[in-house]
Short mmCIF file of C-alpha atoms in Angstrom, two decimals:
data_model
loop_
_atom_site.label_atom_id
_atom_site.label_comp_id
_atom_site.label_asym_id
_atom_site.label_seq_id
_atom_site.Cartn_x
_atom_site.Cartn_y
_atom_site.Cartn_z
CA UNK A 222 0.00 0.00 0.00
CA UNK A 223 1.37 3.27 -0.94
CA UNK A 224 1.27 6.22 1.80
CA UNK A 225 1.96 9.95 1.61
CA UNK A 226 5.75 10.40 2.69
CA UNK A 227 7.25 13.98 3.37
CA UNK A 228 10.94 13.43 2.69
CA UNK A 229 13.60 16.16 4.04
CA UNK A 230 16.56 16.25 2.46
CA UNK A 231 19.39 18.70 3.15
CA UNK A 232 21.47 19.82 0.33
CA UNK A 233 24.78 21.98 -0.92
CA UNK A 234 22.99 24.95 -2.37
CA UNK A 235 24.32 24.40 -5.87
CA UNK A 236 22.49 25.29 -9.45
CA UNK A 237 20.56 22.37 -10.74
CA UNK A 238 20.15 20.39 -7.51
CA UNK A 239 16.28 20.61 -7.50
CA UNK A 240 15.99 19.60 -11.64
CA UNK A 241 18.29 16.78 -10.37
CA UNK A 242 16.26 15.16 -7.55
CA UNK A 243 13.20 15.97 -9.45
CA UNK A 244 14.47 14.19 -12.35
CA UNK A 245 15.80 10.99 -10.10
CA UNK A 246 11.84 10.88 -8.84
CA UNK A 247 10.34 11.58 -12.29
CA UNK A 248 13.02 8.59 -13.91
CA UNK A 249 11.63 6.35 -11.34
CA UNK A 250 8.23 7.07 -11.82
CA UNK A 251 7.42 8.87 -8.94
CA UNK A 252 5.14 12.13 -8.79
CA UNK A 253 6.48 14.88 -6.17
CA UNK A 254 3.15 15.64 -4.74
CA UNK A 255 4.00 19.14 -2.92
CA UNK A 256 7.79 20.79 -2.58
CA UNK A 257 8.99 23.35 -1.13
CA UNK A 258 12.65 24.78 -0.45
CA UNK A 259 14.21 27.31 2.05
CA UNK A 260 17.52 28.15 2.97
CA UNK A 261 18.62 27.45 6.17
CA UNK A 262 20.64 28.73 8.93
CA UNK A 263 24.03 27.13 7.07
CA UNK A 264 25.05 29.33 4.18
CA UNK A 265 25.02 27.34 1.17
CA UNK A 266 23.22 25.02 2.51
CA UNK A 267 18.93 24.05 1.64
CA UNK A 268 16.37 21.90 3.04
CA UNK A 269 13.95 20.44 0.36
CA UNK A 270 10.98 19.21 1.69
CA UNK A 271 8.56 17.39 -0.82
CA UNK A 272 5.63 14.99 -0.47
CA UNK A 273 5.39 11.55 -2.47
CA UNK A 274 3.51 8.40 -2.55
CA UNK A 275 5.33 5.20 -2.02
CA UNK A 276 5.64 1.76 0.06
CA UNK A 277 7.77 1.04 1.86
CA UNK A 278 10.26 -0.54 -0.16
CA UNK A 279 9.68 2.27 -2.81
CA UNK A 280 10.57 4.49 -0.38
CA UNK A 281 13.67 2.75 0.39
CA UNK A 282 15.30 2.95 -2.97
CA UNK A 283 13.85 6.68 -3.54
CA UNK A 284 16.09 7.46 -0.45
CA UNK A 285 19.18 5.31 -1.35
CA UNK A 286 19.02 6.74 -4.73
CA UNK A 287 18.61 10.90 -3.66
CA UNK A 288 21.62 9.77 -0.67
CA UNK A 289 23.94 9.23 -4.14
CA UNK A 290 23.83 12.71 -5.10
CA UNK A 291 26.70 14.72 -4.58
CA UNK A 292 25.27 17.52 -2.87
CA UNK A 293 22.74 15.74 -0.77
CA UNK A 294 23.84 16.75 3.23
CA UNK A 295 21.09 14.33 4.50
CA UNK A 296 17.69 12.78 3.99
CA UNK A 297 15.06 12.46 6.05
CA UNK A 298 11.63 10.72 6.53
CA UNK A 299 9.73 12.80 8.29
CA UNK A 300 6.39 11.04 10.73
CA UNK A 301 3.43 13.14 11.90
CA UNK A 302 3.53 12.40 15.49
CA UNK A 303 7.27 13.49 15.76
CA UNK A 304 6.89 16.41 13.02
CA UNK A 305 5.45 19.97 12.94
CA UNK A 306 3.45 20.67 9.71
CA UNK A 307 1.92 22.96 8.28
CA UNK A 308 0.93 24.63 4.50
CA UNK A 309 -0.71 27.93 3.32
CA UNK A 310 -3.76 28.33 1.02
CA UNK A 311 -4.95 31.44 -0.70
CA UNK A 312 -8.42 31.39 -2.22
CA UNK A 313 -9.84 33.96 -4.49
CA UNK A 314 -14.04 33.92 -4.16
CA UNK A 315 -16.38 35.64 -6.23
CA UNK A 316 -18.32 37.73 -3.65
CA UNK A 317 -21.62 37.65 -6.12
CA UNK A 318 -24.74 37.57 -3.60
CA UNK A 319 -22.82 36.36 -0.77
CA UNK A 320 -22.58 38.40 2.61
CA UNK A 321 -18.67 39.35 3.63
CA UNK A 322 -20.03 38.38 6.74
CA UNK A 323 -19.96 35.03 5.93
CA UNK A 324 -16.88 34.04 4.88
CA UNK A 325 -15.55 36.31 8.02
CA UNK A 326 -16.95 33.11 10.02
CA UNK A 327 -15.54 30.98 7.69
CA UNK A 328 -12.29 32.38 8.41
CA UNK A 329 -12.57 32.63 11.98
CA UNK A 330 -13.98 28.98 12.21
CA UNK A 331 -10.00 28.09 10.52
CA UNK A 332 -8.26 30.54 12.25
CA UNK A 333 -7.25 32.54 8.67
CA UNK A 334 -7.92 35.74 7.08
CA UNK A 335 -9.56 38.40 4.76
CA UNK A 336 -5.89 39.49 3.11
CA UNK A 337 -7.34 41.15 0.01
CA UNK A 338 -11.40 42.52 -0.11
CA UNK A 339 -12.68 44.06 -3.55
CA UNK A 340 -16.03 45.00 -4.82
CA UNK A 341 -16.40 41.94 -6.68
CA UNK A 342 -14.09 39.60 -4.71
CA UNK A 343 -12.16 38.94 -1.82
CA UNK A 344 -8.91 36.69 -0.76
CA UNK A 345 -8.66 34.19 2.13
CA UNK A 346 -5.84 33.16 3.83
CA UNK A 347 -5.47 29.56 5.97
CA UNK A 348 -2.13 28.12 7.44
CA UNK A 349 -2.58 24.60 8.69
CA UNK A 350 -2.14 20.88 9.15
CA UNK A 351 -3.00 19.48 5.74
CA UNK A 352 -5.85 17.78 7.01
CA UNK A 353 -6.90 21.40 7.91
CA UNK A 354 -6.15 22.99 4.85
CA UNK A 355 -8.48 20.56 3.00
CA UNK A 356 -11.28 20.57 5.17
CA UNK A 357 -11.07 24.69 4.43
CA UNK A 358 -10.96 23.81 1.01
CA UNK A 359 -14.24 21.60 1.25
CA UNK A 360 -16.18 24.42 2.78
CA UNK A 361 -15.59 26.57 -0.06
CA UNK A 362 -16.86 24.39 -2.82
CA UNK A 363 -20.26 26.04 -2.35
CA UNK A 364 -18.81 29.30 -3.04
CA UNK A 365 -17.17 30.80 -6.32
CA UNK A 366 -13.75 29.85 -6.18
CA UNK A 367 -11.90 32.13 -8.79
CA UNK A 368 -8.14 30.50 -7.72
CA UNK A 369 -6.66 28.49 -5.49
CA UNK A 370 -3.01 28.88 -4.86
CA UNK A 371 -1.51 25.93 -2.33
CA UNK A 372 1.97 26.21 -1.12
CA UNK A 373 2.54 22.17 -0.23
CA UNK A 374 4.08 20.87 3.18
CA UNK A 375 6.60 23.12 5.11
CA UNK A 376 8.11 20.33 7.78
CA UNK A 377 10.61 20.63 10.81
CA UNK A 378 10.81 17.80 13.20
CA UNK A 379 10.94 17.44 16.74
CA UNK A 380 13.38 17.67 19.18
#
């Protein structure tokens, strides 16, 4: 059975890493669900943090394969009860008939925000568990939804 992995890996900060590990996954026939890259506290170092499905022994040769290339400090499987996640959605609605009102308690019900309110529209804001994001995103499929712009899993583990 394949399960949703968030792999960490920690890399030399040099042009072309990302097209390689995304290449390495794409060879091997493996779709990078959500990425997302930051510098860290090292200079010229990065942490890439992506989200793919695999087993277990999938995931085994994904990680012995990524551990081959050059720049790769470390990898990482990250698990949810020793990991802090979270992601960022912005949703552009069509206000049409709908009261502003509403999708204030919308907002406060997932602890986001009104970031951008126009005549005809306005822009919500929700940082979250992925479980939270989508449950966000389920409430608004009643609504209008111009856009929907997802950031993917930002992941730091435990101490």
């Amino acid at each position: 059975m394949k399960d949703m992995n968030i792999v960490s890996i920690l890399v030399e900060n040099n042009a072309g890493i990302l097209a390689r590990i995304s290449s390495m996954f794409a060879r091997r026939g493996f779709n990078i669900e959500s990425l997302t890259v930051s510098f860290t506290k090292e200079a010229g170092i990065s942490m890439i943090t992506l989200t793919t499905l695999a087993d277990k022994n999938e995931l085994k040769q994904l990680i012995s394969q990524t551990e081959k290339l050059e720049e790769v400090v470390r990898i990482e499987i990250f698990h949810e009860d020793n990991t802090v996640m979270r992601e960022i959605v912005l949703v552009k609605i069509n206000l049409g008939d709908t009261s502003i009102v509403e999708f204030k308690q919308i907002a406060d019900i997932y602890k986001g925000t009104i970031v951008d309110l126009s005549p005809e529209s306005l822009i919500m804001e929700v940082t979250g568990k992925p479980i939270k994001v989508d449950a966000f995103l389920n409430i608004l499929k009643k609504y209008d939804v111009v856009e929907v712009c997802r950031t993917g899993i930002t992941a730091m583990k435990r101490i």
